[in-house]
PDB file of C-alpha atoms in Angstrom:
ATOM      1  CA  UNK J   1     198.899  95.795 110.556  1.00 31.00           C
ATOM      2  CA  UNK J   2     196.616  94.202 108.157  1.00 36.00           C
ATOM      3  CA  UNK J   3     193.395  96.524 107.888  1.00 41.00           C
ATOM      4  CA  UNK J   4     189.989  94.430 108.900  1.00 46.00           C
ATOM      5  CA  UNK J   5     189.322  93.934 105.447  1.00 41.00           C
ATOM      6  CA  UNK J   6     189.091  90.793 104.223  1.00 39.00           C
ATOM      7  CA  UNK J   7     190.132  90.104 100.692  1.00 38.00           C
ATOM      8  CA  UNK J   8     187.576  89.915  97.793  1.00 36.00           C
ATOM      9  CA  UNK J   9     185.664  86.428  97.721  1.00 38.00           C
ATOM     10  CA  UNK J  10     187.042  84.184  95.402  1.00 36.00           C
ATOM     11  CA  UNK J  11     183.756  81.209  96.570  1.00 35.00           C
ATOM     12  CA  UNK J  12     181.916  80.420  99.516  1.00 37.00           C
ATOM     13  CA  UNK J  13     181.221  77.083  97.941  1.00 38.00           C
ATOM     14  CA  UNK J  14     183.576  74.748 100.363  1.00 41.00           C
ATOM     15  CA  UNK J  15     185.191  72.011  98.721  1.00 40.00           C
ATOM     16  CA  UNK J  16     185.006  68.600  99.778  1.00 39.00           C
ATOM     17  CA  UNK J  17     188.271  68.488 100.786  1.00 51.00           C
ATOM     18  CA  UNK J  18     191.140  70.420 102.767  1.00 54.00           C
ATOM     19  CA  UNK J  19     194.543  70.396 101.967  1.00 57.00           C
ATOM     20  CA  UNK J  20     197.043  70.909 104.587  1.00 51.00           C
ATOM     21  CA  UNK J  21     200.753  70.148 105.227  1.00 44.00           C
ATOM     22  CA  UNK J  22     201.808  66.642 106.407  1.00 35.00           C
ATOM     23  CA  UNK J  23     202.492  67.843 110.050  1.00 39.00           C
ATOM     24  CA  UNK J  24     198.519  68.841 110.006  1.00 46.00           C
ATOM     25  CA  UNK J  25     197.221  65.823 108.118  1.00 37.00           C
ATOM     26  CA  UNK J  26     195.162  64.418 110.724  1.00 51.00           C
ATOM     27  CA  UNK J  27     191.277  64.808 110.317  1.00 66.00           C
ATOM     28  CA  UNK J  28     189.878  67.732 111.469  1.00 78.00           C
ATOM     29  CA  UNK J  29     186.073  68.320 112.192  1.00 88.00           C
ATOM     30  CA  UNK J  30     184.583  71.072 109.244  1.00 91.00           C
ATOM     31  CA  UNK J  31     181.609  71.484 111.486  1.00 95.00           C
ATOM     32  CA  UNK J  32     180.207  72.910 115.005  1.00 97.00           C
ATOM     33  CA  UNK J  33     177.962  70.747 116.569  1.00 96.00           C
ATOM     34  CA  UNK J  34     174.311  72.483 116.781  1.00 96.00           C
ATOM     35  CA  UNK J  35     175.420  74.747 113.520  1.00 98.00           C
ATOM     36  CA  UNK J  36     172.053  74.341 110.966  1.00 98.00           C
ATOM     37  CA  UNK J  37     173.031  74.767 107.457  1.00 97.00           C
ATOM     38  CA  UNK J  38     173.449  78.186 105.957  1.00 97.00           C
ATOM     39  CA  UNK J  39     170.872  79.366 103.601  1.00 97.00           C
ATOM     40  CA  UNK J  40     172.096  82.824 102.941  1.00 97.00           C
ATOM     41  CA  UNK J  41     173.762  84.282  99.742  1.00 96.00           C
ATOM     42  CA  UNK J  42     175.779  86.625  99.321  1.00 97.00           C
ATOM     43  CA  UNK J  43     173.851  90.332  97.745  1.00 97.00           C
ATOM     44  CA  UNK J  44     173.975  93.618  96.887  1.00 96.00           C
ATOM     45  CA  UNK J  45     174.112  95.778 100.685  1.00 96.00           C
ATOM     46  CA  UNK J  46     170.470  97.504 101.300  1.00 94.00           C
ATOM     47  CA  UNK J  47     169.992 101.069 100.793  1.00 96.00           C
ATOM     48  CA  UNK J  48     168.840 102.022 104.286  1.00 97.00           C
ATOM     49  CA  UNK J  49     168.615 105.911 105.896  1.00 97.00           C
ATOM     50  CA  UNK J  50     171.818 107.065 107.543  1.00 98.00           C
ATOM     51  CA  UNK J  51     171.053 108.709 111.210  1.00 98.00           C
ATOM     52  CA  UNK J  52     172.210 112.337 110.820  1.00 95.00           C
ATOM     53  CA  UNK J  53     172.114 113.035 114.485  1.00 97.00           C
ATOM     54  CA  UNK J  54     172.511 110.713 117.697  1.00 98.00           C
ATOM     55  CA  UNK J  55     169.735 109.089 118.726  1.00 98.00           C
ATOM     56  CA  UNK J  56     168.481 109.972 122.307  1.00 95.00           C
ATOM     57  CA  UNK J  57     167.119 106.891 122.905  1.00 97.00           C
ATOM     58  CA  UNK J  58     169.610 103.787 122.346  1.00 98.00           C
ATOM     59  CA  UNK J  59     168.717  99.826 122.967  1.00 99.00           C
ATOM     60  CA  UNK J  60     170.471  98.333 126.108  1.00 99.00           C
ATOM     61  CA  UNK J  61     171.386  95.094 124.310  1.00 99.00           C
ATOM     62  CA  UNK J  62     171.695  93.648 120.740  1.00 99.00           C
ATOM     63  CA  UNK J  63     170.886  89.921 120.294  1.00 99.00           C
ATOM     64  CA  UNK J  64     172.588  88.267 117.317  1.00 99.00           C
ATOM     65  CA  UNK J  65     170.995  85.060 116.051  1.00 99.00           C
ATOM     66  CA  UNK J  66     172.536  82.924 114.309  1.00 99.00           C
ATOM     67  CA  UNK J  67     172.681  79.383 111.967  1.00 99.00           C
ATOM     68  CA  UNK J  68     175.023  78.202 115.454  1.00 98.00           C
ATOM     69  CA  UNK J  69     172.634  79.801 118.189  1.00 98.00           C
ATOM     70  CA  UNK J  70     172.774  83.383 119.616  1.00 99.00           C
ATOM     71  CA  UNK J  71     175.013  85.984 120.635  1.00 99.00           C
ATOM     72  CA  UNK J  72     173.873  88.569 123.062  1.00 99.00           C
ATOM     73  CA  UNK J  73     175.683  92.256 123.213  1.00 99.00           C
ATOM     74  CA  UNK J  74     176.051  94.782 125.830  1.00 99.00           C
ATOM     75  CA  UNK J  75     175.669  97.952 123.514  1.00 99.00           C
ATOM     76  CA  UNK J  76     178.445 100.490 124.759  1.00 99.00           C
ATOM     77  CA  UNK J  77     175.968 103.580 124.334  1.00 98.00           C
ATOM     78  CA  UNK J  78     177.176 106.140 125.881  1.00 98.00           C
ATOM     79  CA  UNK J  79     181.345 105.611 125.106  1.00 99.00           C
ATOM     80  CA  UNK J  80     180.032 104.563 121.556  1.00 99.00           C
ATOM     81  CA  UNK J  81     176.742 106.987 120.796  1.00 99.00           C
ATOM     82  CA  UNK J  82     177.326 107.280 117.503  1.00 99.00           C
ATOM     83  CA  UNK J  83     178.183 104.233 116.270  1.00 99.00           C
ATOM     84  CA  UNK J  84     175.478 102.426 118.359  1.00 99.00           C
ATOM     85  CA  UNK J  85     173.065 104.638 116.894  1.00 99.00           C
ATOM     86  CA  UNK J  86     174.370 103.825 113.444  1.00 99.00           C
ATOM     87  CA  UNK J  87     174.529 100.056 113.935  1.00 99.00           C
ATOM     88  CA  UNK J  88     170.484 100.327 115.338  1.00 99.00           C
ATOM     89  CA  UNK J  89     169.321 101.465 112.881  1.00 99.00           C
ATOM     90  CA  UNK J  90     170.593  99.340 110.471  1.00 99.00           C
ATOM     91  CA  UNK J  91     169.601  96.534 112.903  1.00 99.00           C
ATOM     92  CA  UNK J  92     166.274  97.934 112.432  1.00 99.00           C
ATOM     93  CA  UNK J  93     166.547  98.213 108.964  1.00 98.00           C
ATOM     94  CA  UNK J  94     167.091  94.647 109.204  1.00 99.00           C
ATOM     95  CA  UNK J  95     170.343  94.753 106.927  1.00 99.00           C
ATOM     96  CA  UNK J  96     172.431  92.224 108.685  1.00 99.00           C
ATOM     97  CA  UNK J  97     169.873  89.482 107.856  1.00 99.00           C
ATOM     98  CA  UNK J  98     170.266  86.597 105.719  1.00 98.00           C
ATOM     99  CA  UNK J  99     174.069  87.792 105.641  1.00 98.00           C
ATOM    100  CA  UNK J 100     177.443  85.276 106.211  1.00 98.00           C
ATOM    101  CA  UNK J 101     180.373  86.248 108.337  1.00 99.00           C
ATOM    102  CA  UNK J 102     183.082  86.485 105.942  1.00 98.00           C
ATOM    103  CA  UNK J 103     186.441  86.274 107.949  1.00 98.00           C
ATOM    104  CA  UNK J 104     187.520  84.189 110.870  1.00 98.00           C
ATOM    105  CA  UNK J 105     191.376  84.689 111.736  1.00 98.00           C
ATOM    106  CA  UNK J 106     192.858  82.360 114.212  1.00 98.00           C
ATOM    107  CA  UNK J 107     196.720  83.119 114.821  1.00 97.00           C
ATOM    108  CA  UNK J 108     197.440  86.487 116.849  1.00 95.00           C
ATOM    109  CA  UNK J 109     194.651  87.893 115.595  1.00 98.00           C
ATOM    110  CA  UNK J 110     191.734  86.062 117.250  1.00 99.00           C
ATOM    111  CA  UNK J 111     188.088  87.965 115.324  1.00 99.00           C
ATOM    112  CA  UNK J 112     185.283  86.305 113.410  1.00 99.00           C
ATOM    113  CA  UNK J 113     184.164  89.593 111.231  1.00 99.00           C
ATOM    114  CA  UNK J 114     180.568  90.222 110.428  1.00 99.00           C
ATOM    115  CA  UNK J 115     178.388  92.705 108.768  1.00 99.00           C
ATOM    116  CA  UNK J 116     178.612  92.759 104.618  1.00 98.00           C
ATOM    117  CA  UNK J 117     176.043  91.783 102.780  1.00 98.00           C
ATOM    118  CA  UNK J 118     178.507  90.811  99.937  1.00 98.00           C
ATOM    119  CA  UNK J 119     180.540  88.661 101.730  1.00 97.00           C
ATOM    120  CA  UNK J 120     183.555  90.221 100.228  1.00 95.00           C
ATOM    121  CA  UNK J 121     185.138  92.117 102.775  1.00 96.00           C
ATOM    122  CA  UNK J 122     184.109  95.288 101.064  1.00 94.00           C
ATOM    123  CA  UNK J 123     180.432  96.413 101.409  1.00 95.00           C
ATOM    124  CA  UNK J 124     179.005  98.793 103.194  1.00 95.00           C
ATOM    125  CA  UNK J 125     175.476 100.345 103.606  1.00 96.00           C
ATOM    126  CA  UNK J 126     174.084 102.315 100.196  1.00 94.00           C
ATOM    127  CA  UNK J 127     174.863 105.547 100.121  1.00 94.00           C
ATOM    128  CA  UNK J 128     177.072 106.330 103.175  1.00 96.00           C
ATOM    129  CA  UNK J 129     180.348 107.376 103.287  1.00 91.00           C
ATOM    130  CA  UNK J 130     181.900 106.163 106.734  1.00 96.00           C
ATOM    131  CA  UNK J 131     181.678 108.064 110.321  1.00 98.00           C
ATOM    132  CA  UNK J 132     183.725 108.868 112.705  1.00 98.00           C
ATOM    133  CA  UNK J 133     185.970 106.775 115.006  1.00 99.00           C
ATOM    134  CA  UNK J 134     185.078 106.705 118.901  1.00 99.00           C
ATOM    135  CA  UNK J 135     185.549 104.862 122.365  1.00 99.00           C
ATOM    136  CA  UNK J 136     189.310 104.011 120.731  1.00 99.00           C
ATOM    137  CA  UNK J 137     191.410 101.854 123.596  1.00 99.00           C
ATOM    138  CA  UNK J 138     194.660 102.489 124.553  1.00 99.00           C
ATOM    139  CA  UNK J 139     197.879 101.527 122.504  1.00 98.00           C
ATOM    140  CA  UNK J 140     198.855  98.049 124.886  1.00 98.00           C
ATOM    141  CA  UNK J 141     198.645  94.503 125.173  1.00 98.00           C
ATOM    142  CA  UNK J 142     195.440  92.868 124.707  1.00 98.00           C
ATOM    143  CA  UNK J 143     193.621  96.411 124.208  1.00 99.00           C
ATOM    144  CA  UNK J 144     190.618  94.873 122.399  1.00 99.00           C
ATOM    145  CA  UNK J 145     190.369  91.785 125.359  1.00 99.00           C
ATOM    146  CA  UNK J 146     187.796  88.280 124.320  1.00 99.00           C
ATOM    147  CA  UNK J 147     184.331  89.813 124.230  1.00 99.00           C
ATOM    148  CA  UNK J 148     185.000  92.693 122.424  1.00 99.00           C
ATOM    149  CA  UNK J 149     183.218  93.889 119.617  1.00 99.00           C
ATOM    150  CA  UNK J 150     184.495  96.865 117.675  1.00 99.00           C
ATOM    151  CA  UNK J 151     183.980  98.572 114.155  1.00 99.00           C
ATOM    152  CA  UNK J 152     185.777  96.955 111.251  1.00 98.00           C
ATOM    153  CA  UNK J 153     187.269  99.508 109.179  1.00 98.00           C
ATOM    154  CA  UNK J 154     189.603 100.668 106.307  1.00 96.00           C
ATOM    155  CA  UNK J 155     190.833 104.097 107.986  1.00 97.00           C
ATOM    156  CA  UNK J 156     190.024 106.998 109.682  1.00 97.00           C
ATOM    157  CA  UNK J 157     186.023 107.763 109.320  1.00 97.00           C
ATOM    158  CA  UNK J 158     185.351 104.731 107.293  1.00 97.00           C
ATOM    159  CA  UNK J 159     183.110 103.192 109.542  1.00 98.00           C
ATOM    160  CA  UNK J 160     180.083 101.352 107.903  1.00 98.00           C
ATOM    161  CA  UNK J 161     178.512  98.111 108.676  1.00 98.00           C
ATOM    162  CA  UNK J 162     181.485  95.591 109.281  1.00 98.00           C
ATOM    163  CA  UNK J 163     182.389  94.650 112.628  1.00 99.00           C
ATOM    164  CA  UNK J 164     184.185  92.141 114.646  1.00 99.00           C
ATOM    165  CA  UNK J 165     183.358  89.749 117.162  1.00 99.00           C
ATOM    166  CA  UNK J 166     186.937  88.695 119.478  1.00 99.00           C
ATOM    167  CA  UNK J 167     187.262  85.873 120.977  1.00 99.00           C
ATOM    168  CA  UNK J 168     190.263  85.778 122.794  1.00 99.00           C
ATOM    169  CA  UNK J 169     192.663  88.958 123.838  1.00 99.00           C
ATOM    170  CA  UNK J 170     194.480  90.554 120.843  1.00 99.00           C
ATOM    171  CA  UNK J 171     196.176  93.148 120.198  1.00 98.00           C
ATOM    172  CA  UNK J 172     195.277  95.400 117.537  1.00 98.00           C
ATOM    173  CA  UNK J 173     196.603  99.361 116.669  1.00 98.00           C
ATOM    174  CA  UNK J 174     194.069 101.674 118.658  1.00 99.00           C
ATOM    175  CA  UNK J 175     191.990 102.682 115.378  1.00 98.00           C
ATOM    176  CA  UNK J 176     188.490 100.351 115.658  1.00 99.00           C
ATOM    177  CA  UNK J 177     185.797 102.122 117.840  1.00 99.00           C
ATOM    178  CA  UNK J 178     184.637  99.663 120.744  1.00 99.00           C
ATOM    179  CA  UNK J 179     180.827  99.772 121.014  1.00 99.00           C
ATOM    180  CA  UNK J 180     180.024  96.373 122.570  1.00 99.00           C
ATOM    181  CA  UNK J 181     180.509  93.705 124.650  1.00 99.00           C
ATOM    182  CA  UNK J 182     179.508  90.236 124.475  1.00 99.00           C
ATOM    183  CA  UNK J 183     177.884  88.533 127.397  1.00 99.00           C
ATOM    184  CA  UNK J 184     176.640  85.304 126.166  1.00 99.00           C
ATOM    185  CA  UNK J 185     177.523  83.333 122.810  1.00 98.00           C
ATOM    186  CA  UNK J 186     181.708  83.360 123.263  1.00 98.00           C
ATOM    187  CA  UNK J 187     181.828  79.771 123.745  1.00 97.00           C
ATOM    188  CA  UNK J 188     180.066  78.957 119.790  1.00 95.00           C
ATOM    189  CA  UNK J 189     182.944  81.620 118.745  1.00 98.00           C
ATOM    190  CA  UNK J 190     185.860  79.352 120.624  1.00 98.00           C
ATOM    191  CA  UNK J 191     183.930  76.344 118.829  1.00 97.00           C
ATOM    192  CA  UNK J 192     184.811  78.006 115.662  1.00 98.00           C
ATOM    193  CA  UNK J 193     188.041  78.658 116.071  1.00 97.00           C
ATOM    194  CA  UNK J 194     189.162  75.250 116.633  1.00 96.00           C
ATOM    195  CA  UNK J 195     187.336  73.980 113.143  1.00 96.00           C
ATOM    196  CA  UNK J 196     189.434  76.800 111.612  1.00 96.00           C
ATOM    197  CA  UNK J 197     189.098  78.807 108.294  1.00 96.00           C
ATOM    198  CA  UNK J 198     190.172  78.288 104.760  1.00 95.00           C
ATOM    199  CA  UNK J 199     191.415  80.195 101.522  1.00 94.00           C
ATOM    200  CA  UNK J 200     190.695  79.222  97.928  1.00 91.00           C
ATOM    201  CA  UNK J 201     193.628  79.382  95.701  1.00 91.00           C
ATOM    202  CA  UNK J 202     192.938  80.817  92.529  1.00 90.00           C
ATOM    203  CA  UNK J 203     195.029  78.417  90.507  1.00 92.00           C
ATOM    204  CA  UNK J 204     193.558  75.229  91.072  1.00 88.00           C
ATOM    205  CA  UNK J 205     190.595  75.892  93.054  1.00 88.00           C
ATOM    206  CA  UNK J 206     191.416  73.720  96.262  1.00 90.00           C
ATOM    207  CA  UNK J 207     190.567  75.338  99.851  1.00 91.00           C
ATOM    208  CA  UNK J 208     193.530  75.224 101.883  1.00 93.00           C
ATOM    209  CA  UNK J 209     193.660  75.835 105.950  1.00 93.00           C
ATOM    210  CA  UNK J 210     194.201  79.508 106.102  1.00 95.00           C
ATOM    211  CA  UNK J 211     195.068  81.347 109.646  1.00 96.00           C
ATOM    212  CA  UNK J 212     192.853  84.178 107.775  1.00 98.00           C
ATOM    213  CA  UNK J 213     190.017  83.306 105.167  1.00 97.00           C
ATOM    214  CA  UNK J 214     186.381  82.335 105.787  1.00 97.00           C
ATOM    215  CA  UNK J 215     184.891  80.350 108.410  1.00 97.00           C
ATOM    216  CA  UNK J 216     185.237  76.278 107.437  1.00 96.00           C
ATOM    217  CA  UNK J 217     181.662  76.407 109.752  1.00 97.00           C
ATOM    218  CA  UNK J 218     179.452  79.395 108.120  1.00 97.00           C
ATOM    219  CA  UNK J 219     177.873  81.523 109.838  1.00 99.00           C
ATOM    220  CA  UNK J 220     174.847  83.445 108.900  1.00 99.00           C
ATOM    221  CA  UNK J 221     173.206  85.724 110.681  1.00 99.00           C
ATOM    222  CA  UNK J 222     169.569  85.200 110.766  1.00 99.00           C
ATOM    223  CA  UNK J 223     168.295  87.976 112.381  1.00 99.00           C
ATOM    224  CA  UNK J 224     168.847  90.764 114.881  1.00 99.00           C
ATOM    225  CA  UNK J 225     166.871  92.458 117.564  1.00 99.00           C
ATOM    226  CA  UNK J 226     167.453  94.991 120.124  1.00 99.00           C
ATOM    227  CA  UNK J 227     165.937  95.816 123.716  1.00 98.00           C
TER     228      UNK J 227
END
């Protein structure tokens, strides 16, 4: 299984045009309807001060808000202490701002992945160096069910700032800690899905339909706040 990773960023300039095979030549929409345009860039991640301890007093919910409208999180505090207490305080930190979800995936896999700065698929906050796994489901079908969201990570302990936002069942290896669930914004994320994402190929620069690349619709997080 394909680590949620996604690979480095060749452009997040979308060109004009998609190619596709002849059996998906019909027009397909490159927007949401109610997505603003995106004004975020990708940048360097912030350097912001790692928790050393778990926080004894966690936020009940985590409101995303986005260029496409909001999406509200039950925060999994006391299955995911840790990691919610990691994820606050960079909330609070306000790193996620003015940042683009860089990977949508739309074929078994069914995630829109948030939470680098670089929009690469391979930042994380200054200066850590990953925590521990937690809340891990069990090894089964649909084990990380639509309204998930859960840790994005490259292996054992290398939890960061990426996470993933899933919006229909999948089934994944147990190894991404669960920490929240969503409760109102799934519908934008099925919205997505259908526009689809896209790859750029290195040789001649085209964006092609992609079952795993970036969002055709950007997303950008504008802000976050917790309660």
């Amino acid at each position: 299984m394909k680590k949620l990773i996604a690979p480095t960023c060749v452009s997040l300039v979308l060109v004009a045009t998609f190619m596709s095979p002849v059996s998906q030549a019909a027009q397909r929409p490159t927007t949401v309807s109610g997505c603003a345009a995106v004004t975020a860039k990708s940048h360097t991640p912030m350097k912001v001060s790692e928790p050393a301890v778990i926080s004894k007093s966690l936020p009940k919910t985590m409101t995303i808000v986005t260029n496409c409208g909001s999406i509200v999180i039950s925060l999994l505090s006391k299955q995911a202490p840790l990691t919610v207490t990691k994820i606050t305080a960079l909330a609070k930190a306000k790193y996620f701002n003015a940042s683009l979800c860089h990977r949508l995936t739309t074929d078994g896999l069914f995630v829109l992945q948030c939470g680098d700065p670089t929009a690469s698929g391979s930042g994380s906050p200054t200066g850590w160096k990953g925590y521990k796994d937690e809340n891990l489901p069990a090894n089964k079908a649909a084990n990380y069910p639509a309204g998930t969201v859960a840790m994005a990570n490259s292996g054992p302990g290398t939890n960061g700032s990426q996470f993933f936002l899933v919006y229909k069942d999948t089934q994944l290896p147990p190894n991404y800690t669960i920490w929240g669930k969503i409760t109102s914004g799934l519908d934008f994320l099925l919205k997505l899905s259908e526009v689809g994402s896209y790859t750029v190929n290195q040789s001649d620069g085209k964006a092609y339909y992609a079952s795993d690349g970036y969002p055709i619709q950007s997303v950008e997080i504008k802000s976050v706040t917790l309660r």
